[in-house]
mmCIF file of C-alpha atoms in Angstrom:
data_model
loop_
_atom_site.group_PDB
_atom_site.id
_atom_site.type_symbol
_atom_site.label_atom_id
_atom_site.label_comp_id
_atom_site.label_asym_id
_atom_site.label_seq_id
_atom_site.Cartn_x
_atom_site.Cartn_y
_atom_site.Cartn_z
ATOM 1 C CA UNK A 1 30.910 -9.770 24.399
ATOM 2 C CA UNK A 2 28.960 -6.885 25.798
ATOM 3 C CA UNK A 3 29.925 -3.728 24.161
ATOM 4 C CA UNK A 4 31.994 -1.391 24.711
ATOM 5 C CA UNK A 5 30.225 1.572 26.015
ATOM 6 C CA UNK A 6 31.485 5.211 25.604
ATOM 7 C CA UNK A 7 32.528 7.180 28.462
ATOM 8 C CA UNK A 8 29.989 9.975 29.498
ATOM 9 C CA UNK A 9 31.330 13.545 29.356
ATOM 10 C CA UNK A 10 32.172 14.770 32.506
ATOM 11 C CA UNK A 11 28.933 16.473 33.982
ATOM 12 C CA UNK A 12 26.658 14.777 31.682
ATOM 13 C CA UNK A 13 23.378 13.400 32.891
ATOM 14 C CA UNK A 14 23.889 9.965 32.703
ATOM 15 C CA UNK A 15 20.268 9.133 31.419
ATOM 16 C CA UNK A 16 21.346 11.067 28.307
ATOM 17 C CA UNK A 17 24.560 8.796 27.334
ATOM 18 C CA UNK A 18 24.835 5.769 24.999
ATOM 19 C CA UNK A 19 25.710 4.090 27.599
ATOM 20 C CA UNK A 20 23.382 4.846 30.085
ATOM 21 C CA UNK A 21 20.797 3.756 27.602
ATOM 22 C CA UNK A 22 22.163 0.444 26.433
ATOM 23 C CA UNK A 23 22.623 -0.292 30.413
ATOM 24 C CA UNK A 24 18.805 0.249 30.646
ATOM 25 C CA UNK A 25 17.817 -1.353 27.970
ATOM 26 C CA UNK A 26 20.276 -4.538 28.701
ATOM 27 C CA UNK A 27 19.123 -4.872 32.389
ATOM 28 C CA UNK A 28 15.148 -4.478 31.466
ATOM 29 C CA UNK A 29 15.646 -6.958 28.653
ATOM 30 C CA UNK A 30 17.214 -9.419 31.328
ATOM 31 C CA UNK A 31 14.356 -10.111 33.100
ATOM 32 C CA UNK A 32 13.592 -13.805 32.816
ATOM 33 C CA UNK A 33 10.612 -14.689 30.487
ATOM 34 C CA UNK A 34 8.628 -16.171 33.386
ATOM 35 C CA UNK A 35 9.274 -13.143 35.841
ATOM 36 C CA UNK A 36 5.462 -12.036 36.974
ATOM 37 C CA UNK A 37 4.885 -7.958 35.781
ATOM 38 C CA UNK A 38 5.803 -6.435 38.646
ATOM 39 C CA UNK A 39 3.881 -2.955 37.744
ATOM 40 C CA UNK A 40 0.433 -4.915 37.267
ATOM 41 C CA UNK A 41 -2.436 -3.253 39.309
ATOM 42 C CA UNK A 42 -5.960 -3.809 39.774
ATOM 43 C CA UNK A 43 -8.377 -2.597 37.215
ATOM 44 C CA UNK A 44 -8.766 1.143 38.352
ATOM 45 C CA UNK A 45 -11.993 3.111 38.623
ATOM 46 C CA UNK A 46 -13.858 6.508 39.177
ATOM 47 C CA UNK A 47 -10.378 8.023 37.378
ATOM 48 C CA UNK A 48 -12.912 10.615 35.659
ATOM 49 C CA UNK A 49 -13.106 13.234 35.526
ATOM 50 C CA UNK A 50 -9.118 13.193 35.337
ATOM 51 C CA UNK A 51 -7.180 14.410 38.483
ATOM 52 C CA UNK A 52 -4.278 13.336 40.333
ATOM 53 C CA UNK A 53 -0.817 12.350 39.944
ATOM 54 C CA UNK A 54 -1.939 10.300 36.727
ATOM 55 C CA UNK A 55 -3.313 13.473 35.131
ATOM 56 C CA UNK A 56 -0.964 16.229 33.772
ATOM 57 C CA UNK A 57 -3.368 18.437 32.085
ATOM 58 C CA UNK A 58 -5.531 19.758 29.425
ATOM 59 C CA UNK A 59 -4.767 20.532 25.728
ATOM 60 C CA UNK A 60 -4.734 23.331 23.690
ATOM 61 C CA UNK A 61 -7.229 23.411 20.625
ATOM 62 C CA UNK A 62 -6.519 25.005 16.889
ATOM 63 C CA UNK A 63 -8.604 25.263 13.632
ATOM 64 C CA UNK A 64 -6.570 24.117 10.639
ATOM 65 C CA UNK A 65 -8.180 26.098 8.262
ATOM 66 C CA UNK A 66 -8.231 23.765 4.679
ATOM 67 C CA UNK A 67 -9.326 26.783 2.439
ATOM 68 C CA UNK A 68 -5.531 28.162 3.066
ATOM 69 C CA UNK A 69 -3.161 27.388 0.508
ATOM 70 C CA UNK A 70 -1.213 24.529 2.071
ATOM 71 C CA UNK A 71 1.849 26.285 3.001
ATOM 72 C CA UNK A 72 0.068 28.584 5.144
ATOM 73 C CA UNK A 73 -2.517 26.461 7.512
ATOM 74 C CA UNK A 74 -0.224 26.102 10.198
ATOM 75 C CA UNK A 75 1.168 29.206 10.275
ATOM 76 C CA UNK A 76 -0.958 30.132 13.962
ATOM 77 C CA UNK A 77 0.227 26.639 15.486
ATOM 78 C CA UNK A 78 3.791 26.786 14.518
ATOM 79 C CA UNK A 79 3.655 30.670 16.185
ATOM 80 C CA UNK A 80 2.657 29.281 19.297
ATOM 81 C CA UNK A 81 4.833 25.688 19.597
ATOM 82 C CA UNK A 82 7.775 26.695 17.705
ATOM 83 C CA UNK A 83 10.093 26.486 20.949
ATOM 84 C CA UNK A 84 8.717 23.014 22.021
ATOM 85 C CA UNK A 85 8.928 21.741 18.231
ATOM 86 C CA UNK A 86 13.005 22.781 18.623
ATOM 87 C CA UNK A 87 13.055 20.933 21.831
ATOM 88 C CA UNK A 88 12.106 17.721 20.735
ATOM 89 C CA UNK A 89 13.717 18.232 17.281
ATOM 90 C CA UNK A 90 16.926 18.924 18.843
ATOM 91 C CA UNK A 91 16.698 16.036 21.047
ATOM 92 C CA UNK A 92 16.566 13.497 17.976
ATOM 93 C CA UNK A 93 19.434 15.218 16.701
ATOM 94 C CA UNK A 94 21.201 14.656 19.554
ATOM 95 C CA UNK A 95 20.142 10.716 19.604
ATOM 96 C CA UNK A 96 21.445 10.518 16.317
ATOM 97 C CA UNK A 97 24.587 12.298 17.379
ATOM 98 C CA UNK A 98 25.210 9.807 20.106
ATOM 99 C CA UNK A 99 24.893 6.878 17.999
ATOM 100 C CA UNK A 100 26.798 8.431 15.017
ATOM 101 C CA UNK A 101 29.285 10.853 16.275
ATOM 102 C CA UNK A 102 30.680 11.681 13.208
ATOM 103 C CA UNK A 103 27.461 14.373 12.679
ATOM 104 C CA UNK A 104 26.950 12.841 9.344
ATOM 105 C CA UNK A 105 23.410 11.488 9.801
ATOM 106 C CA UNK A 106 22.354 15.273 11.177
ATOM 107 C CA UNK A 107 24.039 16.581 7.963
ATOM 108 C CA UNK A 108 21.954 14.018 5.658
ATOM 109 C CA UNK A 109 19.070 15.062 7.131
ATOM 110 C CA UNK A 110 19.819 18.790 6.866
ATOM 111 C CA UNK A 111 21.123 19.091 3.284
ATOM 112 C CA UNK A 112 19.793 15.525 1.466
ATOM 113 C CA UNK A 113 16.502 14.897 2.962
ATOM 114 C CA UNK A 114 14.957 18.237 2.197
ATOM 115 C CA UNK A 115 14.945 17.473 -1.609
ATOM 116 C CA UNK A 116 12.926 14.806 -0.988
ATOM 117 C CA UNK A 117 10.217 16.483 0.307
ATOM 118 C CA UNK A 118 8.844 17.310 -3.363
ATOM 119 C CA UNK A 119 8.418 13.791 -3.818
ATOM 120 C CA UNK A 120 5.596 13.556 -1.460
ATOM 121 C CA UNK A 121 2.076 14.185 -2.530
ATOM 122 C CA UNK A 122 0.388 16.986 -2.416
ATOM 123 C CA UNK A 123 -0.485 18.739 -0.156
ATOM 124 C CA UNK A 124 2.031 17.288 2.233
ATOM 125 C CA UNK A 125 5.292 18.772 0.439
ATOM 126 C CA UNK A 126 3.764 22.208 0.674
ATOM 127 C CA UNK A 127 2.827 21.945 4.314
ATOM 128 C CA UNK A 128 5.365 20.182 5.337
ATOM 129 C CA UNK A 129 7.769 23.335 3.722
ATOM 130 C CA UNK A 130 5.271 25.858 5.243
ATOM 131 C CA UNK A 131 5.817 24.177 8.931
ATOM 132 C CA UNK A 132 9.436 24.993 8.368
ATOM 133 C CA UNK A 133 9.264 28.131 7.022
ATOM 134 C CA UNK A 134 7.093 29.280 9.774
ATOM 135 C CA UNK A 135 9.181 27.244 12.611
ATOM 136 C CA UNK A 136 12.344 28.499 11.503
ATOM 137 C CA UNK A 137 13.463 24.383 11.699
ATOM 138 C CA UNK A 138 15.256 23.225 8.561
ATOM 139 C CA UNK A 139 13.165 21.624 5.944
ATOM 140 C CA UNK A 140 14.957 17.849 6.678
ATOM 141 C CA UNK A 141 14.284 17.886 10.436
ATOM 142 C CA UNK A 142 10.722 18.486 9.924
ATOM 143 C CA UNK A 143 10.544 15.361 7.311
ATOM 144 C CA UNK A 144 12.584 13.569 10.152
ATOM 145 C CA UNK A 145 9.799 14.576 13.036
ATOM 146 C CA UNK A 146 7.182 13.123 10.595
ATOM 147 C CA UNK A 147 9.097 9.811 9.712
ATOM 148 C CA UNK A 148 9.799 9.298 13.469
ATOM 149 C CA UNK A 149 5.897 8.502 13.825
ATOM 150 C CA UNK A 150 5.942 5.552 11.055
ATOM 151 C CA UNK A 151 8.215 3.542 13.272
ATOM 152 C CA UNK A 152 8.079 4.695 17.001
ATOM 153 C CA UNK A 153 4.184 4.440 18.203
ATOM 154 C CA UNK A 154 3.278 2.058 20.897
ATOM 155 C CA UNK A 155 0.033 2.577 21.891
ATOM 156 C CA UNK A 156 -3.118 0.593 22.976
ATOM 157 C CA UNK A 157 -6.616 1.615 20.920
ATOM 158 C CA UNK A 158 -10.309 0.280 22.200
ATOM 159 C CA UNK A 159 -13.772 0.383 20.348
ATOM 160 C CA UNK A 160 -16.136 -0.802 22.126
ATOM 161 C CA UNK A 161 -20.331 -0.920 21.967
ATOM 162 C CA UNK A 162 -22.309 -0.536 24.979
ATOM 163 C CA UNK A 163 -26.024 -2.289 25.345
ATOM 164 C CA UNK A 164 -27.649 0.912 23.745
ATOM 165 C CA UNK A 165 -25.618 0.277 20.452
ATOM 166 C CA UNK A 166 -23.660 3.036 21.262
ATOM 167 C CA UNK A 167 -20.157 3.235 19.995
ATOM 168 C CA UNK A 168 -17.278 4.894 21.527
ATOM 169 C CA UNK A 169 -13.322 4.575 20.964
ATOM 170 C CA UNK A 170 -10.178 5.760 22.984
ATOM 171 C CA UNK A 171 -6.634 4.948 22.891
ATOM 172 C CA UNK A 172 -3.357 5.676 25.040
ATOM 173 C CA UNK A 173 -0.531 7.296 22.971
ATOM 174 C CA UNK A 174 2.656 5.808 23.586
ATOM 175 C CA UNK A 175 5.488 7.120 21.993
ATOM 176 C CA UNK A 176 9.408 7.497 22.743
ATOM 177 C CA UNK A 177 10.567 4.124 22.674
ATOM 178 C CA UNK A 178 14.571 3.696 23.429
ATOM 179 C CA UNK A 179 14.997 7.327 22.354
ATOM 180 C CA UNK A 180 16.949 8.269 25.379
ATOM 181 C CA UNK A 181 16.031 7.347 29.195
ATOM 182 C CA UNK A 182 16.667 10.141 31.981
ATOM 183 C CA UNK A 183 17.518 8.230 34.951
ATOM 184 C CA UNK A 184 17.682 11.192 37.007
ATOM 185 C CA UNK A 185 13.715 11.643 36.460
ATOM 186 C CA UNK A 186 12.821 7.858 35.787
ATOM 187 C CA UNK A 187 11.243 8.475 32.306
ATOM 188 C CA UNK A 188 11.885 8.530 29.076
ATOM 189 C CA UNK A 189 13.162 12.113 27.085
ATOM 190 C CA UNK A 190 11.479 12.413 24.352
ATOM 191 C CA UNK A 191 8.029 11.563 26.164
ATOM 192 C CA UNK A 192 8.412 14.144 28.648
ATOM 193 C CA UNK A 193 9.233 16.661 25.802
ATOM 194 C CA UNK A 194 6.244 15.489 23.095
ATOM 195 C CA UNK A 195 3.944 16.517 26.203
ATOM 196 C CA UNK A 196 3.821 20.121 25.539
ATOM 197 C CA UNK A 197 3.271 19.386 21.766
ATOM 198 C CA UNK A 198 0.076 17.629 22.105
ATOM 199 C CA UNK A 199 -2.920 19.627 20.438
ATOM 200 C CA UNK A 200 -6.469 19.359 19.542
ATOM 201 C CA UNK A 201 -6.945 20.140 15.641
ATOM 202 C CA UNK A 202 -10.311 20.945 14.286
ATOM 203 C CA UNK A 203 -9.708 20.484 10.093
ATOM 204 C CA UNK A 204 -12.363 23.028 8.803
ATOM 205 C CA UNK A 205 -13.585 24.198 5.142
ATOM 206 C CA UNK A 206 -16.068 26.629 4.755
ATOM 207 C CA UNK A 207 -16.116 27.910 8.404
ATOM 208 C CA UNK A 208 -17.290 23.682 8.883
ATOM 209 C CA UNK A 209 -15.615 21.043 10.659
ATOM 210 C CA UNK A 210 -14.490 18.100 7.955
ATOM 211 C CA UNK A 211 -12.817 16.109 11.164
ATOM 212 C CA UNK A 212 -10.878 16.269 14.371
ATOM 213 C CA UNK A 213 -7.413 15.017 15.196
ATOM 214 C CA UNK A 214 -5.279 14.843 18.447
ATOM 215 C CA UNK A 215 -1.713 15.485 17.217
ATOM 216 C CA UNK A 216 1.731 16.824 17.891
ATOM 217 C CA UNK A 217 1.866 20.009 16.610
ATOM 218 C CA UNK A 218 4.420 19.690 13.623
ATOM 219 C CA UNK A 219 3.432 16.439 12.421
ATOM 220 C CA UNK A 220 1.102 16.572 9.610
ATOM 221 C CA UNK A 221 -0.536 13.278 9.313
ATOM 222 C CA UNK A 222 -3.039 11.895 11.876
ATOM 223 C CA UNK A 223 -3.095 9.366 14.199
ATOM 224 C CA UNK A 224 -6.009 9.828 16.226
ATOM 225 C CA UNK A 225 -9.186 11.243 14.872
ATOM 226 C CA UNK A 226 -13.149 11.619 14.844
ATOM 227 C CA UNK A 227 -15.209 12.536 11.222
ATOM 228 C CA UNK A 228 -18.187 14.059 12.867
ATOM 229 C CA UNK A 229 -21.403 11.025 12.205
ATOM 230 C CA UNK A 230 -19.514 8.990 10.265
ATOM 231 C CA UNK A 231 -16.418 7.028 11.854
ATOM 232 C CA UNK A 232 -13.561 7.327 14.476
ATOM 233 C CA UNK A 233 -10.024 6.308 13.491
ATOM 234 C CA UNK A 234 -6.711 5.398 15.430
ATOM 235 C CA UNK A 235 -3.510 4.203 14.237
ATOM 236 C CA UNK A 236 -0.732 1.966 15.980
ATOM 237 C CA UNK A 237 2.450 0.752 14.863
ATOM 238 C CA UNK A 238 2.933 -3.030 13.452
ATOM 239 C CA UNK A 239 6.172 -4.912 14.747
ATOM 240 C CA UNK A 240 7.265 -6.484 11.583
ATOM 241 C CA UNK A 241 10.268 -7.916 10.232
ATOM 242 C CA UNK A 242 9.297 -5.977 6.965
ATOM 243 C CA UNK A 243 8.704 -2.700 9.180
ATOM 244 C CA UNK A 244 8.485 0.874 8.143
ATOM 245 C CA UNK A 245 12.247 1.375 8.041
ATOM 246 C CA UNK A 246 12.089 -0.823 4.788
ATOM 247 C CA UNK A 247 9.596 1.237 3.046
ATOM 248 C CA UNK A 248 11.051 4.464 4.089
ATOM 249 C CA UNK A 249 14.579 3.049 2.602
ATOM 250 C CA UNK A 250 12.405 1.990 -0.616
ATOM 251 C CA UNK A 251 10.983 5.821 -0.375
ATOM 252 C CA UNK A 252 14.779 7.227 -0.566
ATOM 253 C CA UNK A 253 16.022 4.683 -3.170
ATOM 254 C CA UNK A 254 12.878 5.946 -5.433
ATOM 255 C CA UNK A 255 10.080 3.203 -4.942
ATOM 256 C CA UNK A 256 7.319 5.392 -3.885
ATOM 257 C CA UNK A 257 4.224 3.146 -4.679
ATOM 258 C CA UNK A 258 3.528 2.816 -0.897
ATOM 259 C CA UNK A 259 1.525 5.648 1.048
ATOM 260 C CA UNK A 260 2.984 7.133 4.279
ATOM 261 C CA UNK A 261 0.799 6.160 7.324
ATOM 262 C CA UNK A 262 -0.069 9.137 8.713
ATOM 263 C CA UNK A 263 -0.856 10.450 5.479
ATOM 264 C CA UNK A 264 -3.350 7.624 4.261
ATOM 265 C CA UNK A 265 -5.031 7.968 7.988
ATOM 266 C CA UNK A 266 -5.212 11.851 7.555
ATOM 267 C CA UNK A 267 -6.453 10.979 3.629
ATOM 268 C CA UNK A 268 -9.493 9.060 4.880
ATOM 269 C CA UNK A 269 -10.255 11.329 7.645
ATOM 270 C CA UNK A 270 -10.580 14.223 5.199
ATOM 271 C CA UNK A 271 -12.399 12.528 2.323
ATOM 272 C CA UNK A 272 -13.780 9.062 3.189
ATOM 273 C CA UNK A 273 -17.685 9.291 3.153
ATOM 274 C CA UNK A 274 -18.682 6.193 4.887
ATOM 275 C CA UNK A 275 -17.276 3.888 7.794
ATOM 276 C CA UNK A 276 -17.219 1.257 4.826
ATOM 277 C CA UNK A 277 -15.652 3.551 2.579
ATOM 278 C CA UNK A 278 -12.779 4.245 5.157
ATOM 279 C CA UNK A 279 -12.331 0.507 6.159
ATOM 280 C CA UNK A 280 -12.096 -0.277 2.157
ATOM 281 C CA UNK A 281 -9.500 2.433 1.773
ATOM 282 C CA UNK A 282 -7.514 1.323 5.172
ATOM 283 C CA UNK A 283 -7.539 -2.264 4.389
ATOM 284 C CA UNK A 284 -6.531 -1.707 0.323
ATOM 285 C CA UNK A 285 -4.002 1.286 0.148
ATOM 286 C CA UNK A 286 -0.323 0.014 -0.314
ATOM 287 C CA UNK A 287 1.516 1.386 2.655
ATOM 288 C CA UNK A 288 5.358 2.089 3.366
ATOM 289 C CA UNK A 289 4.977 0.146 6.595
ATOM 290 C CA UNK A 290 2.986 -2.614 8.188
ATOM 291 C CA UNK A 291 0.095 -1.024 10.303
ATOM 292 C CA UNK A 292 -2.830 -1.345 12.768
ATOM 293 C CA UNK A 293 -6.135 0.668 11.591
ATOM 294 C CA UNK A 294 -8.677 0.536 14.465
ATOM 295 C CA UNK A 295 -12.046 1.928 13.136
ATOM 296 C CA UNK A 296 -15.627 3.217 14.873
ATOM 297 C CA UNK A 297 -18.584 3.555 13.210
ATOM 298 C CA UNK A 298 -21.680 5.063 14.009
ATOM 299 C CA UNK A 299 -24.026 2.140 13.415
ATOM 300 C CA UNK A 300 -24.158 -0.851 15.824
ATOM 301 C CA UNK A 301 -21.402 -3.492 15.297
ATOM 302 C CA UNK A 302 -19.485 -0.767 13.021
ATOM 303 C CA UNK A 303 -15.916 -1.325 14.863
ATOM 304 C CA UNK A 304 -13.002 -3.361 13.350
ATOM 305 C CA UNK A 305 -8.968 -3.961 13.587
ATOM 306 C CA UNK A 306 -7.334 -4.101 10.436
ATOM 307 C CA UNK A 307 -4.424 -6.009 10.832
ATOM 308 C CA UNK A 308 -1.949 -4.851 7.507
ATOM 309 C CA UNK A 309 1.077 -5.290 6.055
ATOM 310 C CA UNK A 310 2.880 -3.446 3.422
ATOM 311 C CA UNK A 311 0.674 -4.686 0.603
ATOM 312 C CA UNK A 312 -2.686 -6.106 1.608
ATOM 313 C CA UNK A 313 -4.960 -6.910 4.678
ATOM 314 C CA UNK A 314 -3.970 -9.755 6.816
ATOM 315 C CA UNK A 315 -6.982 -9.477 9.451
ATOM 316 C CA UNK A 316 -9.918 -7.504 9.793
ATOM 317 C CA UNK A 317 -11.746 -8.254 13.583
ATOM 318 C CA UNK A 318 -15.524 -6.866 13.582
ATOM 319 C CA UNK A 319 -17.303 -6.489 16.197
ATOM 320 C CA UNK A 320 -20.133 -9.010 16.512
ATOM 321 C CA UNK A 321 -22.620 -8.197 19.150
ATOM 322 C CA UNK A 322 -24.477 -11.758 18.827
ATOM 323 C CA UNK A 323 -21.578 -13.700 19.210
ATOM 324 C CA UNK A 324 -20.424 -11.811 22.455
ATOM 325 C CA UNK A 325 -17.551 -9.575 20.834
ATOM 326 C CA UNK A 326 -18.743 -5.875 21.942
ATOM 327 C CA UNK A 327 -14.618 -4.897 21.893
ATOM 328 C CA UNK A 328 -11.803 -5.003 20.079
ATOM 329 C CA UNK A 329 -8.524 -4.113 21.543
ATOM 330 C CA UNK A 330 -5.099 -3.362 19.713
ATOM 331 C CA UNK A 331 -2.052 -2.829 21.168
ATOM 332 C CA UNK A 332 1.167 -3.394 18.527
ATOM 333 C CA UNK A 333 0.862 -7.618 18.555
ATOM 334 C CA UNK A 334 -1.408 -9.435 16.021
ATOM 335 C CA UNK A 335 -4.699 -10.820 17.847
ATOM 336 C CA UNK A 336 -3.683 -14.551 17.439
ATOM 337 C CA UNK A 337 -0.127 -14.194 18.786
ATOM 338 C CA UNK A 338 0.870 -13.646 22.167
ATOM 339 C CA UNK A 339 2.228 -10.435 22.939
ATOM 340 C CA UNK A 340 5.889 -9.954 24.096
ATOM 341 C CA UNK A 341 6.290 -11.131 27.557
ATOM 342 C CA UNK A 342 7.698 -7.692 28.340
ATOM 343 C CA UNK A 343 5.252 -5.766 26.720
ATOM 344 C CA UNK A 344 1.261 -7.095 27.515
ATOM 345 C CA UNK A 345 -0.764 -4.373 27.397
ATOM 346 C CA UNK A 346 -3.605 -6.215 25.734
ATOM 347 C CA UNK A 347 -4.075 -8.780 28.871
ATOM 348 C CA UNK A 348 -4.501 -6.103 31.257
ATOM 349 C CA UNK A 349 -7.108 -3.810 29.216
ATOM 350 C CA UNK A 350 -9.282 -6.903 27.798
ATOM 351 C CA UNK A 351 -9.424 -7.993 31.980
ATOM 352 C CA UNK A 352 -10.748 -4.216 32.639
ATOM 353 C CA UNK A 353 -13.042 -3.969 30.115
ATOM 354 C CA UNK A 354 -14.572 -7.433 30.817
ATOM 355 C CA UNK A 355 -14.558 -6.407 34.759
ATOM 356 C CA UNK A 356 -16.250 -3.233 33.416
ATOM 357 C CA UNK A 357 -19.121 -5.491 31.744
ATOM 358 C CA UNK A 358 -20.671 -4.086 28.652
ATOM 359 C CA UNK A 359 -23.675 -2.934 30.594
ATOM 360 C CA UNK A 360 -21.395 -0.368 32.763
ATOM 361 C CA UNK A 361 -19.460 0.838 29.786
ATOM 362 C CA UNK A 362 -18.984 4.760 29.104
ATOM 363 C CA UNK A 363 -15.850 6.510 28.593
ATOM 364 C CA UNK A 364 -15.506 7.231 32.195
ATOM 365 C CA UNK A 365 -14.722 3.404 32.357
ATOM 366 C CA UNK A 366 -12.747 3.449 29.209
ATOM 367 C CA UNK A 367 -10.797 6.305 30.766
ATOM 368 C CA UNK A 368 -10.435 4.009 34.002
ATOM 369 C CA UNK A 369 -9.223 0.581 31.584
ATOM 370 C CA UNK A 370 -6.549 3.402 30.038
ATOM 371 C CA UNK A 371 -5.324 4.274 33.276
ATOM 372 C CA UNK A 372 -4.346 0.984 34.474
ATOM 373 C CA UNK A 373 -0.688 -0.015 34.740
ATOM 374 C CA UNK A 374 0.530 -1.506 32.335
ATOM 375 C CA UNK A 375 -1.929 0.200 29.694
ATOM 376 C CA UNK A 376 -0.811 3.584 31.239
ATOM 377 C CA UNK A 377 2.926 3.506 31.205
ATOM 378 C CA UNK A 378 6.064 5.393 30.937
ATOM 379 C CA UNK A 379 5.867 5.996 27.518
ATOM 380 C CA UNK A 380 2.197 7.324 27.775
ATOM 381 C CA UNK A 381 1.903 10.712 26.552
ATOM 382 C CA UNK A 382 -1.893 11.099 26.455
ATOM 383 C CA UNK A 383 -5.269 9.528 26.528
ATOM 384 C CA UNK A 384 -8.032 10.687 24.144
ATOM 385 C CA UNK A 385 -11.649 9.799 24.017
ATOM 386 C CA UNK A 386 -14.182 9.891 21.184
ATOM 387 C CA UNK A 387 -17.849 9.789 20.570
ATOM 388 C CA UNK A 388 -18.506 9.738 16.561
ATOM 389 C CA UNK A 389 -21.841 11.437 17.608
ATOM 390 C CA UNK A 390 -21.076 15.215 16.682
ATOM 391 C CA UNK A 391 -17.662 14.722 16.710
ATOM 392 C CA UNK A 392 -17.044 14.651 20.566
ATOM 393 C CA UNK A 393 -13.140 14.417 21.730
ATOM 394 C CA UNK A 394 -11.312 14.960 24.881
ATOM 395 C CA UNK A 395 -7.860 14.263 25.423
ATOM 396 C CA UNK A 396 -5.542 14.262 28.743
ATOM 397 C CA UNK A 397 -1.733 14.434 28.974
ATOM 398 C CA UNK A 398 -0.981 11.825 31.288
ATOM 399 C CA UNK A 399 2.167 10.555 33.843
ATOM 400 C CA UNK A 400 2.625 7.197 35.204
ATOM 401 C CA UNK A 401 3.972 7.500 38.603
ATOM 402 C CA UNK A 402 6.384 4.985 39.855
ATOM 403 C CA UNK A 403 6.555 2.068 40.160
ATOM 404 C CA UNK A 404 5.396 2.060 36.838
ATOM 405 C CA UNK A 405 6.478 -0.083 33.596
ATOM 406 C CA UNK A 406 8.803 1.701 31.639
ATOM 407 C CA UNK A 407 6.522 0.545 28.129
#
């Protein structure tokens, strides 16, 4: 039986209603499994330096001073980005109110979750409180903004080694799945509103860079980062029945022996002393949510995808140059299983890397791969390119012109 969809208020944009989102989802999922990908294309080339309709701009850089008290570290960033952060938080609240019109969910967030912040480890609890203070956004809503990245991040990450032994690490950050489709603009509402929040953060201690990260302003975990001359790291969500919502629910109920994914990646970037140290921490630490950790080092062969359940490493896929494995690619599916028919980004990414060849590998060549549909899609917020040497990182805001896959 079809669900009864609530009628939109007069004057409402259809893509912002429950009916619009539900109808779009049903139509997309109704596509037969045998249908070819209508959004695929030949591998892109000469897309770098970024320009044209797929390039939406550069991002600003901010220093996060780790010598400051945790509650003050984010003040400068929040001063500049609080308006954009309020827009995104309001969008999340609107989505919650659409599905739970009583307003009870938002009330719980504002009045209950804020009290649980004290259960988070130092310094993250104090940093969240500081962001709430400097932005004027209720603490519970800042916490929920951070939780969203534990369960709604859909990405493509690549670590690859060229013929000289040089390592490259890159990713498309895709975010906003099922969080409001705007029919008028043919885009995900939250994906669009997140782009002004993307920043490059330079975490410093004693005026020296400890690590760098491409992040959303207001999010204190790390989804992409580089520790100069040691390792690079990205995190992708792993879809599982024992998903992030289970760990988060347990945390609400008082079981807090698992670590938030974003907190773990940040701790690793800040404290790990080598590629192997980072690999061990990412493989062994108990988590709130299953995840993929994509790690690159500084020496030949140092690159891997760590497939994690909440309690253990299920698989570690390493670079192996002697056996011809000069790259690893991770989207959001276990490598030993086929990706979802409606979401095969892995195949096109591998096809384009193979077409590039190891001899011609470079950051611009990987940017071409990440610019090819459906690796580039309507959820893509930005593309980040990293080299471990001297902590090189560059990030570009992206757009996927029609025709383009919704994910």
